[in-house]
GROMACS .gro file of N, CA, C and O in nm:
model
  480
    1GLN      N    1   0.833  -1.974   0.113
    1GLN     CA    2   0.862  -1.837   0.075
    1GLN      C    3   0.776  -1.742   0.158
    1GLN      O    4   0.659  -1.767   0.181
    2VAL      N    5   0.836  -1.632   0.203
    2VAL     CA    6   0.764  -1.536   0.285
    2VAL      C    7   0.658  -1.465   0.202
    2VAL      O    8   0.684  -1.421   0.090
    3GLN      N    9   0.539  -1.456   0.258
    3GLN     CA   10   0.429  -1.390   0.189
    3GLN      C   11   0.386  -1.267   0.267
    3GLN      O   12   0.405  -1.259   0.389
    4LEU      N   13   0.325  -1.173   0.196
    4LEU     CA   14   0.264  -1.057   0.260
    4LEU      C   15   0.115  -1.082   0.270
    4LEU      O   16   0.050  -1.115   0.171
    5VAL      N   17   0.061  -1.068   0.389
    5VAL     CA   18  -0.080  -1.098   0.414
    5VAL      C   19  -0.153  -0.968   0.445
    5VAL      O   20  -0.121  -0.900   0.542
    6GLU      N   21  -0.252  -0.937   0.361
    6GLU     CA   22  -0.328  -0.813   0.377
    6GLU      C   23  -0.461  -0.838   0.446
    6GLU      O   24  -0.516  -0.948   0.439
    7SER      N   25  -0.512  -0.734   0.509
    7SER     CA   26  -0.644  -0.741   0.569
    7SER      C   27  -0.705  -0.601   0.571
    7SER      O   28  -0.632  -0.502   0.558
    8GLY      N   29  -0.838  -0.594   0.584
    8GLY     CA   30  -0.902  -0.465   0.605
    8GLY      C   31  -0.981  -0.411   0.490
    8GLY      O   32  -1.043  -0.306   0.502
    9GLY      N   33  -0.983  -0.477   0.375
    9GLY     CA   34  -1.062  -0.426   0.265
    9GLY      C   35  -1.210  -0.445   0.292
    9GLY      O   36  -1.251  -0.504   0.391
   10GLY      N   37  -1.292  -0.391   0.201
   10GLY     CA   38  -1.436  -0.406   0.216
   10GLY      C   39  -1.513  -0.305   0.138
   10GLY      O   40  -1.460  -0.240   0.048
   11LEU      N   41  -1.640  -0.292   0.174
   11LEU     CA   42  -1.732  -0.200   0.107
   11LEU      C   43  -1.762  -0.084   0.201
   11LEU      O   44  -1.793  -0.105   0.319
   12VAL      N   45  -1.753   0.037   0.148
   12VAL     CA   46  -1.780   0.156   0.229
   12VAL      C   47  -1.846   0.261   0.141
   12VAL      O   48  -1.828   0.262   0.018
   13GLN      N   49  -1.925   0.345   0.202
   13GLN     CA   50  -1.989   0.455   0.128
   13GLN      C   51  -1.889   0.569   0.105
   13GLN      O   52  -1.794   0.586   0.182
   14ALA      N   53  -1.914   0.646   0.002
   14ALA     CA   54  -1.830   0.762  -0.025
   14ALA      C   55  -1.825   0.853   0.098
   14ALA      O   56  -1.926   0.875   0.165
   15GLY      N   57  -1.704   0.901   0.128
   15GLY     CA   58  -1.683   0.983   0.246
   15GLY      C   59  -1.642   0.904   0.368
   15GLY      O   60  -1.600   0.963   0.470
   16GLY      N   61  -1.651   0.773   0.359
   16GLY     CA   62  -1.616   0.687   0.471
   16GLY      C   63  -1.468   0.657   0.479
   16GLY      O   64  -1.387   0.712   0.401
   17SER      N   65  -1.432   0.569   0.572
   17SER     CA   66  -1.292   0.535   0.596
   17SER      C   67  -1.273   0.385   0.603
   17SER      O   68  -1.363   0.310   0.640
   18LEU      N   69  -1.152   0.344   0.566
   18LEU     CA   70  -1.108   0.205   0.581
   18LEU      C   71  -0.962   0.206   0.620
   18LEU      O   72  -0.888   0.299   0.584
   19ARG      N   73  -0.921   0.100   0.687
   19ARG     CA   74  -0.779   0.085   0.722
   19ARG      C   75  -0.731  -0.050   0.672
   19ARG      O   76  -0.788  -0.153   0.709
   20LEU      N   77  -0.629  -0.048   0.590
   20LEU     CA   78  -0.568  -0.171   0.540
   20LEU      C   79  -0.441  -0.200   0.619
   20LEU      O   80  -0.368  -0.108   0.656
   21SER      N   81  -0.417  -0.328   0.643
   21SER     CA   82  -0.297  -0.369   0.714
   21SER      C   83  -0.228  -0.480   0.637
   21SER      O   84  -0.292  -0.555   0.564
   22CYS      N   85  -0.097  -0.490   0.656
   22CYS     CA   86  -0.019  -0.590   0.585
   22CYS      C   87   0.092  -0.639   0.676
   22CYS      O   88   0.165  -0.558   0.736
   23ALA      N   89   0.105  -0.771   0.686
   23ALA     CA   90   0.208  -0.828   0.769
   23ALA      C   91   0.274  -0.945   0.695
   23ALA      O   92   0.204  -1.022   0.629
   24PRO      N   93   0.405  -0.959   0.705
   24PRO     CA   94   0.471  -1.072   0.640
   24PRO      C   95   0.453  -1.200   0.721
   24PRO      O   96   0.438  -1.195   0.843
   25SER      N   97   0.455  -1.312   0.651
   25SER     CA   98   0.441  -1.441   0.719
   25SER      C   99   0.571  -1.485   0.783
   25SER      O  100   0.574  -1.583   0.858
   26GLY      N  101   0.680  -1.414   0.753
   26GLY     CA  102   0.810  -1.444   0.810
   26GLY      C  103   0.900  -1.323   0.798
   26GLY      O  104   0.853  -1.211   0.775
   27THR      N  105   1.028  -1.343   0.812
   27THR     CA  106   1.125  -1.233   0.804
   27THR      C  107   1.165  -1.209   0.658
   27THR      O  108   1.197  -1.303   0.587
   28ILE      N  109   1.158  -1.082   0.619
   28ILE     CA  110   1.201  -1.043   0.485
   28ILE      C  111   1.330  -0.963   0.498
   28ILE      O  112   1.333  -0.863   0.570
   29PHE      N  113   1.433  -1.005   0.431
   29PHE     CA  114   1.561  -0.938   0.439
   29PHE      C  115   1.580  -0.844   0.320
   29PHE      O  116   1.516  -0.856   0.217
   30SER      N  117   1.672  -0.752   0.338
   30SER     CA  118   1.716  -0.664   0.229
   30SER      C  119   1.606  -0.579   0.170
   30SER      O  120   1.600  -0.561   0.048
   31ILE      N  121   1.515  -0.531   0.253
   31ILE     CA  122   1.417  -0.435   0.205
   31ILE      C  123   1.431  -0.307   0.287
   31ILE      O  124   1.473  -0.311   0.403
   32ASN      N  125   1.398  -0.194   0.226
   32ASN     CA  126   1.403  -0.070   0.301
   32ASN      C  127   1.277   0.013   0.283
   32ASN      O  128   1.271   0.128   0.325
   33ALA      N  129   1.177  -0.048   0.218
   33ALA     CA  130   1.052   0.026   0.198
   33ALA      C  131   0.936  -0.071   0.181
   33ALA      O  132   0.954  -0.185   0.135
   34MET      N  133   0.820  -0.023   0.218
   34MET     CA  134   0.696  -0.096   0.194
   34MET      C  135   0.594   0.002   0.138
   34MET      O  136   0.600   0.122   0.166
   35GLY      N  137   0.503  -0.051   0.061
   35GLY     CA  138   0.408   0.039  -0.002
   35GLY      C  139   0.278  -0.030  -0.038
   35GLY      O  140   0.262  -0.150  -0.018
   36TRP      N  141   0.186   0.051  -0.089
   36TRP     CA  142   0.057   0.003  -0.135
   36TRP      C  143   0.036   0.046  -0.280
   36TRP      O  144   0.057   0.162  -0.314
   37TYR      N  145  -0.002  -0.049  -0.361
   37TYR     CA  146  -0.043  -0.024  -0.498
   37TYR      C  147  -0.194  -0.053  -0.507
   37TYR      O  148  -0.251  -0.118  -0.421
   38ARG      N  149  -0.254  -0.007  -0.614
   38ARG     CA  150  -0.392  -0.044  -0.642
   38ARG      C  151  -0.412  -0.061  -0.793
   38ARG      O  152  -0.341  -0.002  -0.872
   39GLN      N  153  -0.512  -0.143  -0.824
   39GLN     CA  154  -0.544  -0.165  -0.965
   39GLN      C  155  -0.695  -0.172  -0.979
   39GLN      O  156  -0.761  -0.260  -0.921
   40ALA      N  157  -0.746  -0.078  -1.055
   40ALA     CA  158  -0.890  -0.075  -1.085
   40ALA      C  159  -0.914  -0.152  -1.215
   40ALA      O  160  -0.822  -0.168  -1.297
   41PRO      N  161  -1.035  -0.200  -1.237
   41PRO     CA  162  -1.066  -0.276  -1.359
   41PRO      C  163  -1.031  -0.198  -1.484
   41PRO      O  164  -1.068  -0.081  -1.497
   42GLY      N  165  -0.956  -0.261  -1.572
   42GLY     CA  166  -0.921  -0.198  -1.698
   42GLY      C  167  -0.809  -0.096  -1.689
   42GLY      O  168  -0.778  -0.029  -1.790
   43LYS      N  169  -0.750  -0.082  -1.573
   43LYS     CA  170  -0.643   0.017  -1.555
   43LYS      C  171  -0.514  -0.050  -1.509
   43LYS      O  172  -0.515  -0.162  -1.460
   44GLN      N  173  -0.403   0.023  -1.527
   44GLN     CA  174  -0.275  -0.029  -1.482
   44GLN      C  175  -0.263  -0.018  -1.331
   44GLN      O  176  -0.325   0.069  -1.267
   45ARG      N  177  -0.179  -0.103  -1.275
   45ARG     CA  178  -0.151  -0.095  -1.133
   45ARG      C  179  -0.073   0.033  -1.105
   45ARG      O  180   0.022   0.066  -1.176
   46GLU      N  181  -0.114   0.106  -1.001
   46GLU     CA  182  -0.047   0.231  -0.969
   46GLU      C  183  -0.002   0.234  -0.824
   46GLU      O  184  -0.068   0.177  -0.736
   47LEU      N  185   0.108   0.304  -0.800
   47LEU     CA  186   0.158   0.319  -0.665
   47LEU      C  187   0.073   0.423  -0.592
   47LEU      O  188   0.058   0.535  -0.639
   48VAL      N  189   0.023   0.386  -0.476
   48VAL     CA  190  -0.062   0.475  -0.396
   48VAL      C  191   0.021   0.547  -0.290
   48VAL      O  192   0.012   0.668  -0.274
   49ALA      N  193   0.101   0.471  -0.218
   49ALA     CA  194   0.181   0.529  -0.110
   49ALA      C  195   0.298   0.437  -0.080
   49ALA      O  196   0.287   0.315  -0.097
   50ILE      N  197   0.406   0.498  -0.035
   50ILE     CA  198   0.525   0.421   0.000
   50ILE      C  199   0.588   0.484   0.124
   50ILE      O  200   0.580   0.606   0.142
   51ILE      N  201   0.648   0.400   0.207
   51ILE     CA  202   0.716   0.450   0.326
   51ILE      C  203   0.847   0.375   0.342
   51ILE      O  204   0.852   0.253   0.329
   52THR      N  205   0.955   0.450   0.369
   52THR     CA  206   1.085   0.388   0.386
   52THR      C  207   1.106   0.348   0.532
   52THR      O  208   1.028   0.384   0.620
   53SER      N  209   1.213   0.277   0.556
   53SER     CA  210   1.245   0.234   0.692
   53SER      C  211   1.279   0.352   0.782
   53SER      O  212   1.274   0.341   0.904
   54PHE      N  213   1.311   0.467   0.720
   54PHE     CA  214   1.337   0.588   0.797
   54PHE      C  215   1.210   0.668   0.823
   54PHE      O  216   1.214   0.771   0.888
   55GLY      N  217   1.098   0.621   0.770
   55GLY     CA  218   0.971   0.688   0.794
   55GLY      C  219   0.935   0.793   0.691
   55GLY      O  220   0.834   0.862   0.707
   56SER      N  221   1.011   0.803   0.585
   56SER     CA  222   0.980   0.899   0.480
   56SER      C  223   0.871   0.842   0.390
   56SER      O  224   0.882   0.730   0.342
   57ALA      N  225   0.765   0.921   0.371
   57ALA     CA  226   0.649   0.872   0.296
   57ALA      C  227   0.624   0.956   0.172
   57ALA      O  228   0.647   1.078   0.172
   58ASN      N  229   0.574   0.891   0.068
   58ASN     CA  230   0.533   0.959  -0.054
   58ASN      C  231   0.397   0.906  -0.096
   58ASN      O  232   0.366   0.788  -0.074
   59TYR      N  233   0.319   0.994  -0.157
   59TYR     CA  234   0.183   0.958  -0.195
   59TYR      C  235   0.155   0.996  -0.338
   59TYR      O  236   0.210   1.093  -0.391
   60ALA      N  237   0.065   0.922  -0.400
   60ALA     CA  238   0.012   0.963  -0.529
   60ALA      C  239  -0.069   1.091  -0.508
   60ALA      O  240  -0.133   1.109  -0.404
   61ASP      N  241  -0.066   1.179  -0.607
   61ASP     CA  242  -0.138   1.306  -0.594
   61ASP      C  243  -0.287   1.284  -0.565
   61ASP      O  244  -0.348   1.363  -0.492
   62SER      N  245  -0.342   1.179  -0.620
   62SER     CA  246  -0.487   1.154  -0.607
   62SER      C  247  -0.529   1.121  -0.464
   62SER      O  248  -0.648   1.128  -0.432
   63VAL      N  249  -0.433   1.084  -0.376
   63VAL     CA  250  -0.470   1.044  -0.240
   63VAL      C  251  -0.409   1.134  -0.134
   63VAL      O  252  -0.436   1.117  -0.015
   64LYS      N  253  -0.328   1.230  -0.174
   64LYS     CA  254  -0.264   1.320  -0.076
   64LYS      C  255  -0.369   1.391   0.007
   64LYS      O  256  -0.468   1.441  -0.045
   65GLY      N  257  -0.344   1.395   0.138
   65GLY     CA  258  -0.437   1.460   0.229
   65GLY      C  259  -0.551   1.371   0.274
   65GLY      O  260  -0.625   1.408   0.366
   66ARG      N  261  -0.568   1.256   0.210
   66ARG     CA  262  -0.678   1.164   0.247
   66ARG      C  263  -0.624   1.032   0.302
   66ARG      O  264  -0.687   0.973   0.391
   67PHE      N  265  -0.513   0.985   0.249
   67PHE     CA  266  -0.456   0.857   0.291
   67PHE      C  267  -0.329   0.881   0.373
   67PHE      O  268  -0.254   0.977   0.347
   68THR      N  269  -0.306   0.793   0.470
   68THR     CA  270  -0.185   0.799   0.550
   68THR      C  271  -0.125   0.661   0.562
   68THR      O  272  -0.193   0.566   0.605
   69ILE      N  273   0.002   0.650   0.526
   69ILE     CA  274   0.072   0.522   0.537
   69ILE      C  275   0.158   0.525   0.663
   69ILE      O  276   0.216   0.628   0.697
   70SER      N  277   0.164   0.412   0.732
   70SER     CA  278   0.247   0.401   0.852
   70SER      C  279   0.313   0.264   0.856
   70SER      O  280   0.266   0.170   0.791
   71ARG      N  281   0.420   0.255   0.933
   71ARG     CA  282   0.498   0.133   0.932
   71ARG      C  283   0.553   0.103   1.070
   71ARG      O  284   0.592   0.194   1.143
   72ASP      N  285   0.556  -0.025   1.106
   72ASP     CA  286   0.622  -0.072   1.226
   72ASP      C  287   0.747  -0.148   1.182
   72ASP      O  288   0.738  -0.261   1.133
   73ASN      N  289   0.863  -0.083   1.195
   73ASN     CA  290   0.986  -0.143   1.143
   73ASN      C  291   1.021  -0.273   1.216
   73ASN      O  292   1.076  -0.365   1.156
   74ALA      N  293   0.991  -0.281   1.344
   74ALA     CA  294   1.026  -0.400   1.420
   74ALA      C  295   0.951  -0.522   1.369
   74ALA      O  296   1.004  -0.634   1.370
   75LYS      N  297   0.830  -0.502   1.324
   75LYS     CA  298   0.746  -0.614   1.279
   75LYS      C  299   0.736  -0.620   1.126
   75LYS      O  300   0.677  -0.714   1.073
   76ASN      N  301   0.794  -0.519   1.057
   76ASN     CA  302   0.782  -0.511   0.911
   76ASN      C  303   0.636  -0.511   0.866
   76ASN      O  304   0.601  -0.571   0.763
   77THR      N  305   0.553  -0.446   0.943
   77THR     CA  306   0.412  -0.434   0.903
   77THR      C  307   0.388  -0.292   0.852
   77THR      O  308   0.458  -0.198   0.888
   78VAL      N  309   0.290  -0.280   0.766
   78VAL     CA  310   0.255  -0.150   0.710
   78VAL      C  311   0.104  -0.137   0.706
   78VAL      O  312   0.032  -0.235   0.683
   79SER      N  313   0.055  -0.017   0.729
   79SER     CA  314  -0.089   0.010   0.727
   79SER      C  315  -0.118   0.128   0.637
   79SER      O  316  -0.032   0.213   0.615
   80LEU      N  317  -0.240   0.133   0.589
   80LEU     CA  318  -0.285   0.244   0.506
   80LEU      C  319  -0.421   0.289   0.559
   80LEU      O  320  -0.520   0.216   0.547
   81GLN      N  321  -0.424   0.407   0.618
   81GLN     CA  322  -0.548   0.465   0.665
   81GLN      C  323  -0.607   0.548   0.552
   81GLN      O  324  -0.543   0.642   0.504
   82MET      N  325  -0.727   0.513   0.510
   82MET     CA  326  -0.791   0.579   0.397
   82MET      C  327  -0.915   0.652   0.446
   82MET      O  328  -1.010   0.588   0.494
   83ASN      N  329  -0.913   0.783   0.436
   83ASN     CA  330  -1.026   0.866   0.477
   83ASN      C  331  -1.086   0.937   0.356
   83ASN      O  332  -1.024   0.946   0.251
   84SER      N  333  -1.205   0.989   0.374
   84SER     CA  334  -1.274   1.063   0.268
   84SER      C  335  -1.272   0.986   0.137
   84SER      O  336  -1.238   1.041   0.031
   85LEU      N  337  -1.307   0.861   0.144
   85LEU     CA  338  -1.299   0.774   0.027
   85LEU      C  339  -1.396   0.818  -0.082
   85LEU      O  340  -1.507   0.867  -0.053
   86LYS      N  341  -1.353   0.799  -0.206
   86LYS     CA  342  -1.431   0.835  -0.323
   86LYS      C  343  -1.456   0.710  -0.407
   86LYS      O  344  -1.377   0.615  -0.400
   87PRO      N  345  -1.560   0.711  -0.488
   87PRO     CA  346  -1.585   0.594  -0.575
   87PRO      C  347  -1.465   0.560  -0.662
   87PRO      O  348  -1.441   0.441  -0.690
   88GLU      N  349  -1.388   0.661  -0.702
   88GLU     CA  350  -1.271   0.634  -0.787
   88GLU      C  351  -1.156   0.568  -0.712
   88GLU      O  352  -1.056   0.530  -0.772
   89ASP      N  353  -1.169   0.553  -0.580
   89ASP     CA  354  -1.070   0.477  -0.504
   89ASP      C  355  -1.098   0.326  -0.510
   89ASP      O  356  -1.016   0.247  -0.461
   90THR      N  357  -1.208   0.288  -0.569
   90THR     CA  358  -1.242   0.147  -0.582
   90THR      C  359  -1.136   0.074  -0.664
   90THR      O  360  -1.105   0.113  -0.777
   91ALA      N  361  -1.081  -0.032  -0.605
   91ALA     CA  362  -0.974  -0.106  -0.670
   91ALA      C  363  -0.933  -0.223  -0.582
   91ALA      O  364  -0.977  -0.233  -0.466
   92VAL      N  365  -0.850  -0.309  -0.637
   92VAL     CA  366  -0.782  -0.409  -0.554
   92VAL      C  367  -0.652  -0.345  -0.507
   92VAL      O  368  -0.575  -0.292  -0.588
   93TYR      N  369  -0.630  -0.348  -0.377
   93TYR     CA  370  -0.511  -0.287  -0.318
   93TYR      C  371  -0.411  -0.396  -0.283
   93TYR      O  372  -0.446  -0.496  -0.220
   94TYR      N  373  -0.286  -0.372  -0.321
   94TYR     CA  374  -0.179  -0.470  -0.302
   94TYR      C  375  -0.071  -0.414  -0.211
   94TYR      O  376  -0.019  -0.304  -0.236
   95CYS      N  377  -0.036  -0.489  -0.111
   95CYS     CA  378   0.078  -0.456  -0.027
   95CYS      C  379   0.206  -0.498  -0.100
   95CYS      O  380   0.206  -0.597  -0.175
   96SER      N  381   0.314  -0.424  -0.077
   96SER     CA  382   0.439  -0.456  -0.143
   96SER      C  383   0.556  -0.427  -0.049
   96SER      O  384   0.546  -0.342   0.040
   97ALA      N  385   0.667  -0.495  -0.073
   97ALA     CA  386   0.790  -0.473   0.005
   97ALA      C  387   0.909  -0.483  -0.090
   97ALA      O  388   0.910  -0.568  -0.180
   98GLY      N  389   1.005  -0.393  -0.072
   98GLY     CA  390   1.120  -0.396  -0.160
   98GLY      C  391   1.222  -0.291  -0.125
   98GLY      O  392   1.237  -0.254  -0.009
   99ARG      N  393   1.291  -0.242  -0.227
   99ARG     CA  394   1.398  -0.144  -0.206
   99ARG      C  395   1.365  -0.015  -0.279
   99ARG      O  396   1.326  -0.016  -0.397
  100TYR      N  397   1.381   0.094  -0.207
  100TYR     CA  398   1.352   0.227  -0.262
  100TYR      C  399   1.482   0.303  -0.268
  100TYR      O  400   1.550   0.321  -0.167
  101TYR      N  401   1.517   0.348  -0.387
  101TYR     CA  402   1.644   0.419  -0.406
  101TYR      C  403   1.627   0.521  -0.518
  101TYR      O  404   1.584   0.487  -0.628
  102ARG      N  405   1.660   0.645  -0.486
  102ARG     CA  406   1.653   0.755  -0.584
  102ARG      C  407   1.518   0.757  -0.655
  102ARG      O  408   1.510   0.759  -0.778
  103SER      N  409   1.414   0.758  -0.575
  103SER     CA  410   1.276   0.771  -0.622
  103SER      C  411   1.228   0.652  -0.704
  103SER      O  412   1.126   0.662  -0.773
  104SER      N  413   1.300   0.543  -0.700
  104SER     CA  414   1.259   0.423  -0.773
  104SER      C  415   1.236   0.309  -0.674
  104SER      O  416   1.321   0.281  -0.590
  105PHE      N  417   1.122   0.243  -0.685
  105PHE     CA  418   1.083   0.136  -0.593
  105PHE      C  419   1.085   0.003  -0.667
  105PHE      O  420   1.009  -0.016  -0.763
  106THR      N  421   1.173  -0.087  -0.623
  106THR     CA  422   1.180  -0.220  -0.681
  106THR      C  423   1.114  -0.317  -0.584
  106THR      O  424   1.160  -0.335  -0.472
  107VAL      N  425   1.006  -0.379  -0.630
  107VAL     CA  426   0.927  -0.466  -0.542
  107VAL      C  427   0.983  -0.608  -0.542
  107VAL      O  428   1.004  -0.667  -0.648
  108ASP      N  429   1.006  -0.660  -0.422
  108ASP     CA  430   1.051  -0.798  -0.406
  108ASP      C  431   0.936  -0.893  -0.372
  108ASP      O  432   0.940  -1.012  -0.405
  109ARG      N  433   0.837  -0.841  -0.301
  109ARG     CA  434   0.725  -0.924  -0.254
  109ARG      C  435   0.594  -0.850  -0.277
  109ARG      O  436   0.585  -0.729  -0.255
  110TRP      N  437   0.493  -0.927  -0.316
  110TRP     CA  438   0.357  -0.874  -0.332
  110TRP      C  439   0.262  -0.949  -0.241
  110TRP      O  440   0.278  -1.069  -0.217
  111GLY      N  441   0.162  -0.877  -0.194
  111GLY     CA  442   0.053  -0.942  -0.126
  111GLY      C  443  -0.046  -0.996  -0.227
  111GLY      O  444  -0.032  -0.974  -0.348
  112GLN      N  445  -0.148  -1.065  -0.179
  112GLN     CA  446  -0.245  -1.127  -0.269
  112GLN      C  447  -0.352  -1.028  -0.315
  112GLN      O  448  -0.426  -1.056  -0.410
  113GLY      N  449  -0.361  -0.916  -0.250
  113GLY     CA  450  -0.457  -0.813  -0.287
  113GLY      C  451  -0.582  -0.819  -0.201
  113GLY      O  452  -0.627  -0.927  -0.161
  114THR      N  453  -0.639  -0.703  -0.175
  114THR     CA  454  -0.763  -0.694  -0.100
  114THR      C  455  -0.855  -0.592  -0.169
  114THR      O  456  -0.810  -0.485  -0.209
  115GLN      N  457  -0.981  -0.628  -0.184
  115GLN     CA  458  -1.075  -0.543  -0.258
  115GLN      C  459  -1.125  -0.429  -0.171
  115GLN      O  460  -1.169  -0.451  -0.057
  116VAL      N  461  -1.122  -0.310  -0.227
  116VAL     CA  462  -1.184  -0.193  -0.166
  116VAL      C  463  -1.288  -0.141  -0.263
  116VAL      O  464  -1.256  -0.111  -0.378
  117THR      N  465  -1.411  -0.131  -0.217
  117THR     CA  466  -1.520  -0.082  -0.300
  117THR      C  467  -1.586   0.036  -0.230
  117THR      O  468  -1.628   0.024  -0.114
  118VAL      N  469  -1.593   0.148  -0.302
  118VAL     CA  470  -1.654   0.269  -0.247
  118VAL      C  471  -1.780   0.299  -0.327
  118VAL      O  472  -1.773   0.323  -0.448
  119SER      N  473  -1.892   0.296  -0.260
  119SER     CA  474  -2.020   0.321  -0.328
  119SER      C  475  -2.056   0.469  -0.320
  119SER      O  476  -2.025   0.538  -0.224
  120SER      N  477  -2.123   0.515  -0.424
  120SER     CA  478  -2.160   0.658  -0.430
  120SER      C  479  -2.295   0.683  -0.365
  120SER      O  480  -2.368   0.592  -0.332
   0.00000   0.00000   0.00000
């Protein structure tokens, strides 16, 4: 089964930057969007950013202006550039791939997650 492989997490001080990347281990069919979710301890998993195959991107209000999602359609890879990081951005970040239709994202594949820790 095709898996999504994430890289780029780590520990950074507040105000710093990190870049997360995600690549599939094989070809994924029937998807038109990829995105990043995150889950902090004791909290529900939340959608951080999503980008469609046409390049249309949406962001959670909490990360607008600080995070940028990008995608290489030929390789089905997606990246998340995170700037001006805050301690509240600390979470496990999950790459996802699926179908986006009428503002609803149905995830077909999940990555294993990568830890992002922002120290104050």
